[in-house]
Coordinates of C-alpha atoms in Angstrom, one line a residue:
M93 CA -68.3 -4.7 -17.0
Q94 CA -68.9 -1.8 -14.6
P95 CA -66.0 0.4 -13.4
S96 CA -66.8 -0.4 -9.8
E97 CA -66.0 -4.1 -10.5
L98 CA -62.4 -3.1 -10.9
F99 CA -62.1 -1.4 -7.4
P100 CA -61.4 -4.6 -5.4
F101 CA -58.3 -5.3 -7.6
I102 CA -56.9 -1.9 -6.6
M103 CA -57.9 -1.2 -3.0
R104 CA -58.0 -3.7 -0.1
D105 CA -61.5 -4.4 1.3
P106 CA -63.2 -2.9 3.1
N107 CA -62.9 0.6 1.6
R108 CA -65.2 3.4 0.9
W109 CA -66.2 1.9 -2.4
T110 CA -66.8 -1.7 -1.2
L111 CA -70.5 -1.4 -1.3
L112 CA -70.5 -0.1 -4.9
V113 CA -69.2 -3.4 -6.2
P114 CA -72.1 -5.2 -7.9
R115 CA -72.7 -8.9 -7.0
N116 CA -73.0 -10.3 -10.5
R117 CA -73.7 -13.9 -11.1
Y118 CA -70.7 -14.6 -13.3
W119 CA -68.5 -13.9 -10.3
G120 CA -69.7 -17.2 -9.0
L121 CA -67.8 -19.0 -11.8
H122 CA -64.5 -17.2 -11.0
P123 CA -62.4 -16.6 -8.0
P124 CA -63.5 -13.6 -5.9
P125 CA -61.8 -10.3 -6.7
M126 CA -58.6 -9.6 -4.8
L127 CA -55.6 -7.2 -5.0
L128 CA -53.8 -7.1 -8.3
E129 CA -50.5 -8.1 -6.6
N130 CA -52.1 -11.2 -5.3
V131 CA -53.6 -12.1 -8.7
I132 CA -50.2 -11.9 -10.3
D133 CA -48.5 -13.8 -7.5
D134 CA -51.1 -16.6 -7.8
G135 CA -50.7 -16.7 -11.6
L136 CA -46.9 -16.9 -11.4
M137 CA -47.2 -19.6 -8.8
A138 CA -49.5 -21.6 -11.0
I139 CA -47.1 -21.3 -13.9
Q140 CA -44.2 -22.4 -11.7
R141 CA -46.3 -25.4 -10.6
A142 CA -47.1 -26.3 -14.2
A143 CA -43.5 -26.1 -15.2
F144 CA -42.5 -28.4 -12.3
L145 CA -45.2 -31.0 -13.3
K146 CA -44.0 -30.9 -16.9
K147 CA -40.5 -31.6 -15.9
A148 CA -41.7 -34.5 -13.8
G149 CA -43.4 -36.0 -16.9
V150 CA -46.9 -35.1 -16.1
E151 CA -49.0 -34.0 -19.0
I152 CA -50.5 -30.5 -18.6
A153 CA -52.8 -28.5 -20.8
V154 CA -50.5 -25.5 -20.9
D155 CA -48.7 -24.2 -23.9
D156 CA -45.0 -23.8 -23.8
E157 CA -45.2 -20.0 -24.4
F158 CA -46.9 -19.5 -21.0
L159 CA -44.1 -21.4 -19.1
N160 CA -41.7 -18.4 -19.6
P161 CA -43.7 -15.4 -18.3
P162 CA -42.4 -11.9 -17.9
S163 CA -41.1 -10.7 -14.5
R164 CA -43.4 -9.8 -11.7
S165 CA -42.6 -6.1 -12.0
D166 CA -43.3 -6.0 -15.7
L167 CA -46.6 -7.8 -15.3
L168 CA -47.6 -5.5 -12.6
E169 CA -46.7 -2.4 -14.6
S170 CA -48.5 -3.7 -17.6
A171 CA -51.6 -4.5 -15.6
I172 CA -51.6 -1.0 -14.0
E173 CA -51.2 0.7 -17.4
N174 CA -54.2 -1.2 -18.8
M175 CA -56.3 -0.4 -15.7
I176 CA -55.4 3.3 -16.2
R177 CA -56.5 3.1 -19.8
Y178 CA -59.8 1.6 -18.7
L179 CA -60.5 4.1 -16.0
Q180 CA -59.6 7.0 -18.3
A181 CA -62.2 5.7 -20.7
C182 CA -64.7 5.3 -17.9
R183 CA -64.4 9.0 -17.0
G184 CA -66.5 9.9 -20.1
M185 CA -69.4 7.6 -19.0
D186 CA -72.5 8.6 -17.2
L187 CA -71.7 7.4 -13.7
T188 CA -73.1 8.1 -10.3
V189 CA -71.3 10.5 -7.9
S190 CA -69.9 7.7 -5.8
V191 CA -68.6 5.8 -8.7
K192 CA -67.0 9.0 -10.2
E193 CA -65.2 9.5 -6.9
G194 CA -63.9 5.9 -7.0
V195 CA -62.8 6.2 -10.6
D196 CA -60.9 9.5 -10.2
S197 CA -59.4 8.6 -6.8
L198 CA -58.2 5.2 -7.9
L199 CA -56.9 6.6 -11.2
M200 CA -54.8 9.1 -9.1
Y201 CA -53.7 6.1 -7.0
L202 CA -52.5 4.2 -10.1
Y203 CA -50.8 7.3 -11.5
R204 CA -48.9 7.5 -8.2
A205 CA -47.9 3.8 -8.4
L206 CA -46.2 4.5 -11.8
N207 CA -45.0 7.9 -10.7
C208 CA -46.7 9.6 -13.6
V209 CA -46.3 13.1 -12.2
E210 CA -47.6 15.0 -15.3
D211 CA -50.7 12.9 -15.5
M212 CA -51.3 13.3 -11.7
E213 CA -51.0 17.1 -11.9
R214 CA -53.1 17.3 -15.1
L215 CA -55.9 15.3 -13.4
A216 CA -55.6 17.3 -10.2
S217 CA -55.7 20.7 -11.9
S218 CA -58.7 19.7 -14.1
E219 CA -62.3 19.0 -13.0
N220 CA -62.3 15.8 -11.0
S221 CA -64.1 13.9 -8.3
C222 CA -61.1 12.8 -6.3
V223 CA -61.6 12.2 -2.6
V224 CA -58.9 14.3 -0.9
V225 CA -59.4 14.3 2.8
R226 CA -59.8 11.5 5.3
I227 CA -63.4 10.6 6.3
T228 CA -64.3 8.1 9.0
L229 CA -67.6 6.2 9.0
I230 CA -69.1 4.2 11.8
F231 CA -71.8 2.5 9.8
P232 CA -71.9 0.3 7.7
L233 CA -68.1 -0.1 7.2
V234 CA -67.2 -1.5 10.5
L235 CA -65.3 -4.5 11.8
K236 CA -65.3 -6.3 15.2
D237 CA -62.2 -6.8 17.2
I238 CA -61.5 -9.9 19.2
Y239 CA -63.6 -8.5 22.0
G240 CA -66.6 -7.8 19.8
F241 CA -66.4 -4.0 19.8
L242 CA -67.1 -2.0 16.7
I243 CA -64.0 -0.4 15.1
P244 CA -64.6 2.5 12.7
L245 CA -62.7 2.1 9.4
P246 CA -60.9 5.1 7.9
L247 CA -61.8 5.5 4.3
E248 CA -59.1 5.8 1.7
E249 CA -58.0 9.3 0.7
L250 CA -55.4 11.0 -1.3
E251 CA -54.2 13.6 1.2
A252 CA -51.9 11.3 3.2
L253 CA -50.8 9.4 0.1
L254 CA -49.6 12.5 -1.8
N255 CA -48.2 14.2 1.3
D256 CA -46.1 11.2 2.3
S257 CA -44.8 10.7 -1.2
G258 CA -43.9 14.3 -1.7
H259 CA -46.2 15.1 -4.5
L260 CA -47.2 18.5 -3.0
R261 CA -47.9 20.2 -6.2
T262 CA -50.6 17.6 -7.1
L263 CA -52.0 17.9 -3.6
A264 CA -52.1 21.7 -3.9
F265 CA -54.0 21.5 -7.2
L266 CA -56.5 19.1 -5.6
Y267 CA -57.0 21.4 -2.6
A268 CA -57.6 24.3 -4.9
G269 CA -60.1 22.4 -6.9
K270 CA -62.0 21.3 -3.8
G271 CA -62.3 24.8 -2.5
M272 CA -59.7 24.3 0.3
S273 CA -57.8 27.5 -0.5
A274 CA -56.0 27.9 2.8
K275 CA -54.4 24.4 2.5
A276 CA -53.5 25.0 -1.2
L277 CA -51.9 28.4 -0.4
A278 CA -50.0 26.9 2.5
I279 CA -48.4 24.3 0.1
W280 CA -47.5 26.8 -2.6
R281 CA -45.9 29.0 0.1
I282 CA -43.8 26.0 1.3
L283 CA -42.8 25.2 -2.2
A284 CA -41.8 28.8 -3.0
R285 CA -39.6 28.8 0.1
N286 CA -38.1 25.4 -0.7
Y287 CA -37.3 26.5 -4.3
S288 CA -35.6 29.7 -3.1
S289 CA -33.6 27.8 -0.4
G290 CA -32.3 25.2 -2.9
I291 CA -34.0 22.3 -1.2
Y292 CA -35.4 21.2 -4.6
H293 CA -32.6 20.7 -7.0
K294 CA -34.8 19.6 -9.9
D295 CA -34.2 21.8 -12.9
Q296 CA -37.5 23.7 -13.4
S297 CA -36.2 26.4 -15.7
V298 CA -39.0 25.6 -18.2
E299 CA -42.3 24.8 -16.5
S300 CA -45.6 24.8 -18.4
D301 CA -48.8 25.9 -16.8
L302 CA -51.2 23.0 -16.6
Q303 CA -54.2 25.2 -17.1
D304 CA -52.6 26.9 -20.2
P305 CA -49.8 24.9 -21.9
S306 CA -48.9 27.9 -24.1
R307 CA -47.6 29.8 -21.0
H308 CA -44.1 29.1 -19.6
F309 CA -42.5 30.3 -16.5
T310 CA -38.8 30.6 -15.6
S311 CA -38.7 29.0 -12.1
G312 CA -40.7 27.0 -9.6
R313 CA -40.9 30.0 -7.3
E314 CA -42.7 32.0 -9.9
T315 CA -45.0 29.1 -10.6
A316 CA -45.9 28.8 -6.9
A317 CA -46.6 32.6 -6.8
I318 CA -48.7 32.6 -9.9
E319 CA -50.8 29.6 -8.8
G320 CA -51.2 31.3 -5.4
S321 CA -52.3 34.5 -7.0
K322 CA -54.9 32.6 -9.0
I323 CA -56.4 31.3 -5.8
L324 CA -56.4 34.8 -4.2
E325 CA -58.2 36.2 -7.2
E326 CA -61.1 33.8 -6.7
S327 CA -61.0 33.9 -2.9
S328 CA -63.5 36.1 -0.9
D329 CA -61.7 35.5 2.3
Q330 CA -60.0 38.8 3.2
D331 CA -57.9 37.4 6.0
L332 CA -56.5 34.7 3.7
V333 CA -55.6 37.3 1.1
L334 CA -53.8 39.5 3.6
Q335 CA -51.9 36.4 4.9
H336 CA -50.5 35.3 1.6
L337 CA -50.3 38.5 -0.4
G338 CA -46.9 39.5 1.0
W339 CA -44.9 36.4 -0.1
I340 CA -46.6 36.4 -3.5
A341 CA -45.8 40.0 -4.1
D342 CA -42.2 39.5 -2.9
I343 CA -41.7 37.0 -5.8
N344 CA -43.6 38.9 -8.5
Q345 CA -42.1 42.3 -7.8
V346 CA -42.2 43.5 -11.4
E347 CA -45.2 42.0 -12.9
P348 CA -47.9 43.1 -12.8
K349 CA -47.3 46.9 -12.5
I350 CA -48.1 48.6 -9.3
D351 CA -50.9 50.8 -10.8
E352 CA -52.5 47.7 -12.4
V353 CA -52.5 45.9 -9.0
I354 CA -54.1 48.9 -7.3
V355 CA -56.8 49.2 -10.0
A356 CA -57.4 45.4 -9.9
I357 CA -58.0 45.3 -6.1
D358 CA -61.7 45.7 -5.2
P359 CA -62.2 49.2 -3.7
K360 CA -64.4 47.6 -1.1
K361 CA -61.5 45.5 0.2
V362 CA -59.8 48.5 1.8
E363 CA -57.7 46.4 4.2
I364 CA -56.2 44.4 1.3
L365 CA -55.2 47.7 -0.5
Q366 CA -53.8 49.0 2.7
R367 CA -51.7 45.9 3.2
Y368 CA -50.4 46.1 -0.4
L369 CA -49.4 49.8 -0.1
Q370 CA -47.8 49.1 3.3
W371 CA -45.7 46.4 1.7
L372 CA -44.9 48.7 -1.1
I373 CA -43.8 51.5 1.2
E374 CA -42.1 49.7 4.1
D375 CA -40.7 46.6 2.5
Q376 CA -39.9 47.9 -1.0
D377 CA -38.9 51.4 0.2
S378 CA -41.1 53.1 -2.4
D379 CA -40.6 56.9 -2.4
D380 CA -43.5 57.7 -4.7
S381 CA -45.5 60.5 -3.1
Q382 CA -48.7 59.3 -4.8
Y383 CA -48.6 55.9 -3.0
H384 CA -47.8 57.6 0.3
T385 CA -50.8 59.9 -0.1
V386 CA -53.1 57.1 -1.1
Y387 CA -52.0 55.0 1.9
A388 CA -52.5 58.0 4.3
I389 CA -56.0 58.6 2.9
L390 CA -57.0 55.0 3.3
L391 CA -55.7 55.0 6.9
A392 CA -57.6 58.2 7.5
K393 CA -60.9 56.6 6.2
S394 CA -60.4 53.6 8.4
A395 CA -59.6 55.7 11.4
L396 CA -62.7 57.8 10.9
E397 CA -64.8 54.7 10.6
I398 CA -63.3 53.2 13.7
Y399 CA -63.9 56.5 15.6
E400 CA -67.6 56.6 14.5
V401 CA -68.1 53.0 15.6
E402 CA -66.5 53.8 19.0
L403 CA -68.8 56.8 19.5
S404 CA -71.9 54.8 18.6
T405 CA -71.0 52.1 21.1
Q406 CA -70.2 54.4 24.0
D407 CA -73.8 54.8 25.1
S408 CA -74.5 51.1 24.9
V409 CA -71.6 50.1 27.1
I410 CA -72.4 52.6 29.9
G411 CA -73.0 50.7 33.1
M412 CA -71.4 47.4 31.9
P413 CA -68.7 45.7 33.9
K414 CA -65.1 46.7 33.0
K415 CA -64.3 43.3 31.5
E416 CA -67.3 43.5 29.2
M417 CA -66.3 46.9 28.0
E418 CA -63.0 45.6 26.5
V419 CA -63.9 45.6 22.8
S420 CA -60.5 45.2 21.2
E421 CA -61.8 44.6 17.8
L422 CA -63.1 48.1 17.5
G423 CA -59.6 49.6 17.2
S424 CA -57.7 46.6 15.9
S425 CA -57.4 45.0 12.5
S426 CA -57.6 41.3 11.8
I427 CA -54.1 41.1 10.3
F428 CA -52.1 44.1 11.7
E429 CA -50.8 44.0 15.2
S430 CA -51.4 47.7 16.0
P431 CA -54.7 49.5 16.0
V432 CA -55.7 51.5 12.9
R433 CA -55.3 55.0 14.6
E434 CA -52.0 54.0 16.0
R435 CA -50.7 53.0 12.5
F436 CA -52.2 56.2 11.1
Q437 CA -50.3 58.3 13.6
I438 CA -47.0 56.5 13.2
F439 CA -47.2 56.8 9.4
L440 CA -48.0 60.5 9.6
Q441 CA -45.0 61.1 11.8
S442 CA -42.5 58.9 9.9
S443 CA -43.3 59.8 6.3
D444 CA -42.6 63.2 4.6
L445 CA -43.8 62.2 1.1
Y446 CA -47.6 62.4 1.4
D447 CA -49.7 65.4 0.7
A448 CA -50.5 66.8 4.1
E449 CA -53.0 69.3 2.8
E450 CA -55.1 66.5 1.1
V451 CA -55.1 64.3 4.2
L452 CA -55.9 67.3 6.5
D453 CA -58.9 68.2 4.3
M454 CA -60.3 64.7 4.9
I455 CA -60.1 64.8 8.7
E456 CA -60.6 68.6 9.2
E457 CA -64.1 68.3 10.6
S458 CA -63.4 65.2 12.7
E459 CA -62.3 64.8 16.3
L460 CA -59.0 63.2 15.4
W461 CA -57.1 65.9 17.2
L462 CA -53.7 64.3 17.5
E463 CA -53.6 63.4 13.8
K464 CA -54.5 67.0 12.9
A465 CA -51.8 68.3 15.2
I466 CA -49.2 66.1 13.4
L467 CA -50.4 67.4 10.0
Y468 CA -50.4 71.0 11.1
R469 CA -46.9 70.5 12.4
K470 CA -45.9 69.1 9.0
L471 CA -47.3 72.2 7.3
G472 CA -45.5 74.5 9.7
R473 CA -48.6 76.0 11.3
E474 CA -47.5 76.4 14.9
R475 CA -50.6 78.1 16.5
P476 CA -53.1 75.3 15.6
V477 CA -50.7 72.7 16.9
L478 CA -50.4 74.6 20.3
Q479 CA -54.2 75.0 20.4
I480 CA -54.8 71.3 19.9
L481 CA -52.1 70.1 22.4
A482 CA -52.9 72.7 25.1
L483 CA -56.7 73.2 24.8
K484 CA -58.2 70.2 23.0
L485 CA -55.9 67.4 24.4
E486 CA -54.9 69.4 27.5
N487 CA -51.5 67.8 27.3
C488 CA -49.3 70.5 28.9
E489 CA -46.1 68.5 28.6
A490 CA -46.5 67.9 24.9
A491 CA -47.3 71.6 24.4
E492 CA -44.2 72.7 26.3
Q493 CA -42.0 70.2 24.4
Y494 CA -43.3 71.6 21.1
C495 CA -42.3 75.1 22.3
E496 CA -38.8 73.8 23.1
E497 CA -38.6 72.4 19.5
I498 CA -39.6 75.8 18.1
G499 CA -37.0 77.5 20.3
R500 CA -38.4 81.0 20.2
P501 CA -39.7 83.0 23.3
D502 CA -42.8 84.1 21.4
A503 CA -43.9 80.4 21.3
Y504 CA -44.1 80.3 25.1
T505 CA -45.9 83.7 25.1
Q506 CA -48.5 82.3 22.7
L507 CA -49.0 79.2 24.9
L508 CA -49.4 81.4 28.0
E509 CA -52.1 83.5 26.2
M510 CA -53.9 80.3 25.4
Y511 CA -53.9 79.2 29.0
L512 CA -55.1 82.5 30.3
D513 CA -57.7 83.0 27.5
P514 CA -58.9 79.6 26.1
E515 CA -61.8 81.2 24.2
D516 CA -65.0 79.3 23.4
G517 CA -66.4 80.3 26.9
R518 CA -63.9 78.1 28.8
E519 CA -62.5 79.0 32.1
P520 CA -58.8 80.1 32.2
M521 CA -56.3 77.3 32.8
F522 CA -54.4 78.9 35.7
K523 CA -52.7 75.7 36.9
A524 CA -51.3 75.1 33.4
A525 CA -50.1 78.7 33.2
V526 CA -48.4 78.4 36.6
R527 CA -46.7 75.2 35.4
L528 CA -45.5 76.9 32.3
L529 CA -44.1 79.9 34.2
H530 CA -42.4 77.5 36.7
N531 CA -40.8 75.3 34.1
H532 CA -39.9 78.0 31.4
G533 CA -40.2 81.3 33.2
E534 CA -36.8 82.4 32.0
M535 CA -38.0 82.3 28.4
L536 CA -40.8 84.9 29.1
D537 CA -40.6 88.6 29.3
P538 CA -41.9 89.7 32.8
L539 CA -43.5 92.8 31.4
Q540 CA -45.4 90.8 28.7
V541 CA -46.5 88.4 31.3
F542 CA -47.8 91.1 33.6
K543 CA -49.8 92.6 30.7
R544 CA -51.4 89.3 29.9
L545 CA -52.3 88.2 33.5
S546 CA -56.0 88.1 33.9
P547 CA -57.6 90.3 36.5
D548 CA -59.8 87.3 37.4
M549 CA -56.8 85.3 38.4
P550 CA -56.9 84.3 42.1
L551 CA -54.5 86.4 44.2
Q552 CA -52.7 83.5 45.6
L553 CA -52.0 82.0 42.2
A554 CA -51.1 85.4 40.8
S555 CA -48.6 86.1 43.6
N556 CA -47.1 82.7 43.3
T557 CA -46.8 83.2 39.6
I558 CA -45.2 86.6 39.8
L559 CA -42.8 85.4 42.5
R560 CA -41.7 82.3 40.5
L561 CA -41.3 84.4 37.4
L562 CA -39.1 87.0 39.2
R563 CA -37.1 84.3 40.9
A564 CA -36.7 82.5 37.5
R565 CA -35.5 85.7 35.8
H566 CA -33.2 86.6 38.7
H567 CA -31.8 83.0 38.7
H568 CA -31.4 83.1 35.0
H569 CA -29.5 86.4 35.2
H570 CA -27.1 85.3 37.9
K571 CA -26.6 82.0 36.2
G572 CA -25.6 83.9 33.0
Q573 CA -23.2 86.1 35.0
I574 CA -21.6 83.0 36.6
V575 CA -21.1 81.3 33.3
H576 CA -19.7 84.5 31.8
N577 CA -17.2 85.1 34.6
M578 CA -16.1 81.4 34.6
S579 CA -15.4 81.6 30.9
R580 CA -13.3 84.7 31.4
A581 CA -11.4 83.1 34.3
L582 CA -10.7 80.0 32.1
D583 CA -9.4 82.2 29.3
V584 CA -7.1 84.2 31.6
D585 CA -5.8 81.0 33.2
A586 CA -5.1 79.4 29.8
S587 CA -3.4 82.6 28.6
L588 CA -1.2 82.6 31.7
A589 CA -0.3 78.9 31.3
R590 CA 0.7 79.6 27.7
L591 CA 2.8 82.5 28.7
E592 CA 4.6 80.4 31.3
E593 CA 5.3 77.7 28.8
S594 CA 6.7 80.1 26.3
A595 CA 9.0 81.7 28.9
R596 CA 10.6 78.5 30.1
H597 CA 14.4 78.2 29.8
V598 CA 16.1 75.0 28.8
L599 CA 19.8 74.4 29.5
I600 CA 21.7 72.3 26.9
N601 CA 25.3 71.2 27.6
D602 CA 27.8 69.0 25.7
D603 CA 26.2 65.8 27.2
S604 CA 22.7 66.6 26.1
I605 CA 21.4 64.1 23.5
C606 CA 18.2 63.7 21.5
D607 CA 15.6 61.5 23.2
S608 CA 14.7 60.0 19.8
C609 CA 17.9 59.3 17.9
H610 CA 20.3 59.7 20.8
A611 CA 22.6 62.0 18.9
R612 CA 24.4 64.7 20.7
L613 CA 22.7 68.1 20.3
G614 CA 25.7 70.4 20.8
T615 CA 24.8 73.6 19.1
K616 CA 22.2 72.1 16.8
L617 CA 18.6 73.2 16.8
F618 CA 16.3 71.3 19.1
A619 CA 12.6 71.2 20.2
I620 CA 11.0 70.5 23.6
Y621 CA 7.6 68.9 24.2
P622 CA 5.3 69.8 27.1
D623 CA 6.4 66.6 28.9
D624 CA 10.0 67.9 28.9
T625 CA 11.3 65.5 26.2
V626 CA 13.9 67.0 23.9
V627 CA 14.4 66.1 20.2
C628 CA 16.7 67.4 17.5
Y629 CA 15.1 69.7 15.1
K630 CA 17.6 69.2 12.3
F631 CA 20.9 67.1 12.4
E632 CA 23.3 66.6 9.5
Y633 CA 26.1 64.1 9.4
K634 CA 28.8 63.7 6.8
F635 CA 30.9 60.6 6.2
P636 CA 33.5 59.8 3.5
L637 CA 32.9 57.1 0.8
P638 CA 35.6 54.8 -0.7
N639 CA 35.7 56.8 -4.0
G640 CA 36.7 60.0 -2.1
L641 CA 33.3 61.6 -2.1
E642 CA 31.2 62.5 0.9
T643 CA 27.6 61.7 1.6
Q644 CA 25.3 63.7 3.9
T645 CA 22.6 62.2 6.2
S646 CA 19.9 64.5 7.6
L647 CA 18.0 63.5 10.8
Q648 CA 14.9 65.5 11.6
C649 CA 13.4 63.9 14.6
Y650 CA 11.0 66.7 15.4
R651 CA 9.6 66.8 11.9
R652 CA 9.3 63.0 11.9
Q653 CA 7.6 62.8 15.3
G654 CA 5.3 65.7 14.6
E655 CA 4.4 68.6 16.9
S656 CA 1.6 66.8 18.7
T657 CA 3.2 63.4 19.6
S658 CA 6.3 63.2 21.8
V659 CA 9.0 60.5 21.9
T660 CA 7.1 58.7 24.7
G661 CA 4.1 58.2 22.4
R662 CA 1.8 60.6 24.1
D663 CA -0.5 62.5 21.8
F664 CA -1.2 65.9 23.3
Q665 CA -4.2 66.5 21.0
K666 CA -6.0 63.5 22.5
D667 CA -4.3 63.4 25.9
S668 CA -3.7 66.9 26.9
L669 CA -1.1 67.8 29.6
V670 CA -2.6 70.2 32.1
K671 CA -0.1 71.9 34.4
P672 CA -1.2 73.4 37.8
G673 CA -2.7 76.9 37.6
W674 CA -4.6 79.2 39.8
L675 CA -7.9 77.9 38.5
V676 CA -7.2 74.9 36.3
T677 CA -5.5 72.0 38.2
R678 CA -4.7 68.4 37.5

């Protein structure tokens, strides 16, 4: 008997293995092959017919032991188990490729019928010939509908079967074995998320690795991460690695060690190493200066490579239409949303843990001026920063803003010198100098400005510059005088108001009572608040007791209220009471 002769008992004709079934002569002596369920149903029906005939007194050539058969489910399970044994034995035979596909695929189909999960995963994770995905053929497996048109028949596959039944682990193993890494990783990612969210309640505290039974893992999430990492180790698809490295690293945060991971990553796969270091720094909040420095250096290398590519392509795109010149992939990465240089600049500004000197040495001879300005600023070297912003990038606004951050007048003087004498044979930047004098002339010494003005400066610009400078100094001087005099006036007004308050007279008579406890004040001490409410400062009251003794009660409304809050509830520290004055009014 050949293995393919068993296929019609498992799969309904026509299927992808129909043509593999041999047409042997002895089948002419037996009923044609049909589904196993139908064979059992026909046999049980024949037994029932024989039992009926025997009860009717008809002699039949059937032993009594056959008249009490097992149940249909038991017969079906026993038949499937024996077919599994037969197909397992057939796997060791020398078979054609098509027959091997049929044996392994139908063996998986039978495992699924009995829900033999371990056997399914063991077969899927080992070398097999299972047919996973759906394939549709037009010839020769076709049928004709009632109108005579050809209908393509979908071939049987395991993808839909395992997916619909929820055996995703088995399907993931099959995908990985067939080289469909993207689909396998997608399933492991879903399983890891479901395990963490509690969707799967099955206890998987002890799970053995199908590839190595001696290894054990503590949870389904870790199993998913380890299986995913195995696929990534063998994958050469860089985008795929970058897509799934994050969630795998999130689960396996401790093992392996960070240094081992960095060493294990291929140095040629710079983008993968960058993605790992970015996850380590941004998601895990690593404050190790070594990793920050390595990440900055890798970004610097990528930025230099991108800049060289852009320079080499500038000549080739001259004269092209504007739409054709939009080459976004030059400055962008396949997985990161922002361009390489932009990420490099953001990291240089946000992190203070990398070695700025080491990064600067790498880009010192390049044209990455903004990046160098950020590094010089980190190192506290002000003059190179001003030279880059003012002369290389010609960003006057950024240069003036940097001078504001420094906050010293000599920074503006340096910037003015650079505008008037740019060096390297460049013409003086008179417009930028006039802008600086117009915006920040009060920070400059007029005598120093006059000494540094170039004799080649056009008369009109020079006169405007001097006029603006003098006006700015004059305005700055008068503004300071006004502020000084206003401060003195406010101080005098406040002192006068305080004197008036302290000189106020309050008349207390026999009918005056405390606004808090409503006790008569009489000759007792009292206090008055700015809103004219009066409270007793200290009040004592004695009354006799039945035993002939006296008790004394002390009421201290002022001390209880406090000096800042009156009886009305007004807090004078938060809601001050301003009385009319010669300068300060309500």
